[in-house]
Amino acid sequence: MRRSLTGRGSILCAPGVFDTLSTLLAERAGFEAAFLSGSALAWSRLGRPDVGLLGGVELVDVLSHIAERCALPLLVDADSGFGNALQVARIVRMLEAAGAAAIQIEDQLEVKPPDRLVARPLVPLPVMIGKLHAAQDARRFDDTLISARTDAASSLGFDEALRRAEAYARAGVDLLFVEGVTGADQHAMLVEALGHERPLICNVLAPDPGVLLQRQAAGYALALVPDLAPRAAAASIAHVFETLARTGAATVAMSRAELDDAIGGPAFRARAADYAS
């Protein structure tokens, strides 16, 4: 997802990952980038819904483990930046040092009112612009990308989402993500209005056949498939545990040897033997 991977003519598909193993498997499958999803981390690390409970230090910890093991460029979901503009600057520096290729900041409120946990209340536009300027000023490397996400479409309507995205483009961010776009007409309007300004990101929650080509034809540069991996893992684990609890036996599609190969076990042991000799 470094700058060489944007604007290349074909859409870049980045699956959502949530730990080192899922990132290794994405790398092994041949993906050129991945998305470290905040929702997936909340589910896997906390066993809670994604309502702002995960902290910035926890995010940096997960990223550092992934980056130490994997070369795959990661777009990291930094939620609202975990506070005000100065806190945004701090988390950008920390994520960049931990290995983030791109960092996404959204315009939702960091702490949602108790009666609106599943809604998407937004920070005022000037507050978000300040955060985006802080994020850009804080990065140490020119090829670290800053992505701005707006959730205005879900709470204030598509027109306000366009207005905010245009303001974020003027603020100088590298990537734009307008969440909550629905229907071919809105996708077309968004790309026509902003596709020439910045590479555009879209979510693909249901990766049906042909949807990536449709989004590419519409003009998107990057497609995130954020929750496929955690849902697949949860379904598989739930099934095998329920089977084991019910019958006392269970089988899984991947053998221990195949898992060992996937994590690079043979090469790791060979390298250890070289050092020992």
Coordinates of C-alpha atoms in Angstrom, one line a residue:
M1 CA 0.0 0.0 0.0
R2 CA 3.0 2.3 -0.2
R3 CA 2.6 5.0 -2.9
S4 CA 3.7 2.7 -5.7
L5 CA 0.7 0.5 -5.1
T6 CA -1.8 3.3 -5.6
G7 CA -2.9 4.7 -8.9
R8 CA -1.9 1.6 -10.8
G9 CA -5.0 1.2 -12.9
S10 CA -6.4 -2.0 -11.3
I11 CA -8.1 -2.1 -7.9
L12 CA -6.1 -3.3 -4.9
C13 CA -7.9 -5.7 -2.7
A14 CA -6.8 -5.7 0.9
P15 CA -8.3 -8.4 3.2
G16 CA -8.9 -7.6 6.8
V17 CA -6.5 -9.2 9.2
F18 CA -6.4 -9.2 13.0
D19 CA -3.2 -11.0 14.1
T20 CA 0.1 -12.3 12.8
L21 CA -1.3 -15.6 11.6
S22 CA -4.1 -14.1 9.6
T23 CA -1.6 -11.7 8.0
L24 CA 0.8 -14.5 7.1
L25 CA -2.0 -16.4 5.5
A26 CA -3.0 -13.3 3.5
E27 CA 0.6 -12.9 2.4
R28 CA 0.8 -16.5 1.5
A29 CA -2.4 -16.2 -0.6
G30 CA -0.7 -13.6 -2.8
F31 CA -2.3 -10.3 -1.6
E32 CA -0.2 -7.2 -2.0
A33 CA -1.6 -5.4 1.0
A34 CA -3.9 -6.0 4.0
F35 CA -6.1 -4.0 6.3
L36 CA -5.6 -4.2 10.1
S37 CA -9.3 -3.8 11.0
G38 CA -10.4 -2.2 14.2
S39 CA -13.6 -4.2 14.3
A40 CA -11.6 -7.4 13.9
L41 CA -9.3 -6.5 16.7
A42 CA -12.2 -5.6 19.0
W43 CA -13.8 -9.0 18.3
S44 CA -10.6 -11.0 18.6
R45 CA -8.7 -9.2 21.4
L46 CA -11.6 -8.1 23.6
G47 CA -14.5 -10.4 22.6
R48 CA -16.5 -7.2 22.4
P49 CA -18.3 -5.2 19.7
D50 CA -16.4 -2.3 18.0
V51 CA -17.6 0.6 20.1
G52 CA -14.4 2.4 20.9
L53 CA -13.1 0.1 23.6
L54 CA -9.7 -0.8 22.0
G55 CA -6.8 1.5 23.0
G56 CA -4.1 2.9 20.8
V57 CA -1.3 1.0 22.7
E58 CA -3.1 -2.3 22.1
L59 CA -3.3 -1.5 18.4
V60 CA 0.4 -0.7 18.3
D61 CA 1.2 -3.9 20.1
V62 CA -0.6 -6.0 17.6
L63 CA 0.9 -4.2 14.6
S64 CA 4.4 -4.5 16.0
H65 CA 4.1 -8.3 16.1
I66 CA 2.7 -8.5 12.6
A67 CA 5.3 -6.2 11.1
E68 CA 8.2 -8.1 12.7
R69 CA 7.0 -11.2 10.9
C70 CA 5.3 -10.1 7.7
A71 CA 6.4 -7.9 4.8
L72 CA 2.9 -7.2 3.6
P73 CA 2.0 -3.4 3.6
L74 CA -0.7 -2.7 6.1
L75 CA -3.4 0.0 6.1
V76 CA -4.1 0.4 9.8
D77 CA -7.4 1.4 11.2
A78 CA -6.6 4.0 13.8
D79 CA -10.3 4.7 14.5
S80 CA -10.8 8.4 15.5
G81 CA -7.1 8.7 16.4
F82 CA -7.8 8.0 20.1
G83 CA -8.4 11.6 21.1
N84 CA -7.6 15.1 20.1
A85 CA -5.2 16.3 17.4
L86 CA -2.1 15.9 19.6
Q87 CA -3.1 12.4 20.4
V88 CA -3.6 11.7 16.7
A89 CA -0.1 12.9 16.1
R90 CA 1.2 10.6 18.8
I91 CA -0.6 7.5 17.5
V92 CA 0.6 8.2 13.9
R93 CA 4.2 8.3 15.1
M94 CA 3.7 5.1 17.1
L95 CA 2.0 3.3 14.3
E96 CA 4.5 4.5 11.7
A97 CA 7.4 3.3 13.9
A98 CA 5.6 -0.1 14.4
G99 CA 5.4 -0.7 10.7
A100 CA 2.2 0.9 9.3
A101 CA 2.3 1.7 5.6
A102 CA -0.9 3.7 5.8
I103 CA -3.0 5.0 8.7
Q104 CA -6.7 5.7 8.6
I105 CA -8.4 8.3 10.7
E106 CA -12.2 8.5 10.8
D107 CA -14.5 11.3 11.8
Q108 CA -16.7 9.5 14.3
L109 CA -16.8 10.6 17.9
E110 CA -14.2 8.7 19.9
V111 CA -16.5 8.1 22.8
K112 CA -20.1 7.5 21.7
P113 CA -23.0 8.5 23.9
P114 CA -24.4 5.4 25.8
D115 CA -27.7 5.6 23.8
R116 CA -25.9 5.8 20.5
L117 CA -23.3 3.0 20.7
V118 CA -24.3 1.5 17.3
A119 CA -24.9 4.9 15.7
R120 CA -22.2 7.0 14.1
P121 CA -22.2 10.5 15.6
L122 CA -19.5 12.7 14.1
V123 CA -17.0 15.2 15.4
P124 CA -17.4 18.7 14.0
L125 CA -15.7 19.2 10.6
P126 CA -13.0 21.7 11.9
V127 CA -12.0 19.2 14.6
M128 CA -11.5 16.5 12.0
I129 CA -9.5 18.8 9.7
G130 CA -7.2 19.6 12.7
K131 CA -6.7 15.9 13.3
L132 CA -5.8 15.3 9.6
H133 CA -3.3 18.1 9.6
A134 CA -1.8 16.7 12.8
A135 CA -1.5 13.2 11.3
Q136 CA 0.3 14.6 8.2
D137 CA 2.7 16.7 10.2
A138 CA 3.5 13.8 12.6
R139 CA 4.6 11.3 10.0
R140 CA 8.4 10.9 9.5
F141 CA 8.4 9.2 6.1
D142 CA 6.9 10.7 2.9
D143 CA 5.6 7.3 1.7
T144 CA 3.5 6.7 4.8
L145 CA -0.1 7.3 3.6
I146 CA -2.8 9.1 5.6
S147 CA -6.3 8.0 4.8
A148 CA -9.4 10.0 5.9
R149 CA -12.7 8.2 6.5
T150 CA -16.1 9.8 6.8
D151 CA -19.2 8.1 8.2
A152 CA -21.4 11.1 7.4
A153 CA -23.5 9.2 4.8
S154 CA -25.0 7.0 7.5
S155 CA -25.8 9.7 9.9
L156 CA -26.1 13.0 8.0
G157 CA -26.7 11.9 4.4
F158 CA -24.7 11.4 1.2
D159 CA -24.4 15.1 0.4
E160 CA -22.8 15.8 3.7
A161 CA -20.5 12.9 3.2
L162 CA -19.4 14.4 -0.2
R163 CA -18.8 17.8 1.5
R164 CA -16.7 16.3 4.2
A165 CA -14.7 14.1 1.8
E166 CA -14.0 17.2 -0.4
A167 CA -12.7 19.1 2.7
Y168 CA -10.5 16.2 3.7
A169 CA -9.0 16.1 0.2
R170 CA -8.3 19.8 0.4
A171 CA -6.6 19.1 3.8
G172 CA -4.0 17.1 1.9
V173 CA -4.7 13.4 2.8
D174 CA -3.5 10.7 0.5
L175 CA -6.6 8.4 0.5
L176 CA -10.3 9.0 0.9
F177 CA -12.9 6.5 2.3
V178 CA -16.6 7.4 2.2
E179 CA -18.3 4.7 4.2
G180 CA -22.0 4.0 3.8
V181 CA -22.3 4.6 0.1
T182 CA -25.2 2.7 -1.3
G183 CA -26.3 1.9 -4.9
A184 CA -24.5 2.3 -8.2
D185 CA -25.7 5.9 -8.5
Q186 CA -24.0 7.1 -5.3
H187 CA -20.8 5.2 -6.2
A188 CA -20.8 6.9 -9.6
M189 CA -21.4 10.3 -8.0
L190 CA -18.7 9.9 -5.5
V191 CA -16.1 8.8 -8.0
E192 CA -17.1 11.6 -10.4
A193 CA -16.8 14.2 -7.7
L194 CA -13.6 13.0 -6.0
G195 CA -11.9 10.2 -8.0
H196 CA -9.7 12.7 -9.7
E197 CA -8.7 14.3 -6.3
R198 CA -7.4 11.2 -4.4
P199 CA -7.5 7.4 -4.7
L200 CA -10.8 6.2 -3.3
I201 CA -11.4 3.3 -0.8
C202 CA -14.5 1.2 -0.6
N203 CA -15.7 -1.5 1.7
V204 CA -16.7 -4.9 0.3
L205 CA -18.6 -6.6 3.1
A206 CA -20.0 -9.3 0.8
P207 CA -17.4 -10.3 -1.7
D208 CA -19.7 -11.8 -4.3
P209 CA -18.4 -12.8 -7.7
G210 CA -17.8 -9.7 -9.9
V211 CA -18.1 -7.1 -7.1
L212 CA -14.4 -6.2 -7.2
L213 CA -14.5 -5.7 -11.0
Q214 CA -17.6 -3.6 -10.5
R215 CA -15.8 -1.4 -8.0
Q216 CA -12.8 -1.2 -10.2
A217 CA -15.0 -0.2 -13.2
A218 CA -16.6 2.5 -11.0
G219 CA -13.2 4.0 -10.3
Y220 CA -12.1 2.9 -6.9
A221 CA -8.4 2.3 -6.2
L222 CA -8.6 0.1 -3.1
A223 CA -11.2 -2.4 -1.8
L224 CA -11.2 -3.5 1.8
V225 CA -12.7 -6.8 2.8
P226 CA -12.6 -6.1 6.5
D227 CA -14.4 -8.9 8.4
L228 CA -14.1 -12.0 6.2
A229 CA -11.1 -13.5 8.2
P230 CA -12.6 -13.1 11.7
R231 CA -15.9 -14.4 10.6
A232 CA -14.3 -17.4 8.9
A233 CA -12.1 -18.1 12.0
A234 CA -15.1 -17.8 14.4
A235 CA -17.2 -20.1 12.3
S236 CA -14.5 -22.7 12.0
I237 CA -13.6 -22.6 15.7
A238 CA -17.2 -22.6 16.9
H239 CA -17.9 -25.7 14.7
V240 CA -14.9 -27.7 15.8
F241 CA -15.4 -26.9 19.5
E242 CA -19.1 -27.7 19.4
T243 CA -18.3 -31.0 17.6
L244 CA -15.6 -31.8 20.2
A245 CA -17.9 -31.0 23.1
R246 CA -20.8 -33.0 21.6
T247 CA -18.9 -36.1 20.3
G248 CA -15.5 -36.1 22.0
A249 CA -13.9 -36.0 18.5
A250 CA -13.2 -33.5 15.8
T251 CA -11.3 -33.0 12.6
V252 CA -10.1 -29.9 10.8
A253 CA -9.2 -29.3 7.2
M254 CA -5.7 -28.1 7.9
S255 CA -3.3 -30.6 9.5
R256 CA -0.6 -29.7 12.0
A257 CA 2.0 -30.2 9.2
E258 CA 0.2 -27.8 6.9
L259 CA -0.1 -25.2 9.6
D260 CA 3.6 -25.6 10.4
D261 CA 4.4 -25.0 6.7
A262 CA 2.1 -22.0 6.6
I263 CA 4.0 -20.3 9.4
G264 CA 7.4 -21.1 8.0
G265 CA 8.3 -23.8 10.5
P266 CA 10.7 -25.8 8.3
A267 CA 12.7 -22.7 7.3
F268 CA 12.7 -21.5 10.9
R269 CA 14.1 -24.7 12.2
A270 CA 16.7 -24.9 9.4
R271 CA 17.9 -21.5 10.3
A272 CA 18.1 -22.4 13.9
A273 CA 20.2 -25.5 13.0
D274 CA 22.6 -23.3 11.0
Y275 CA 23.2 -21.1 14.0
A276 CA 23.7 -24.0 16.3
S277 CA 26.3 -25.5 14.0

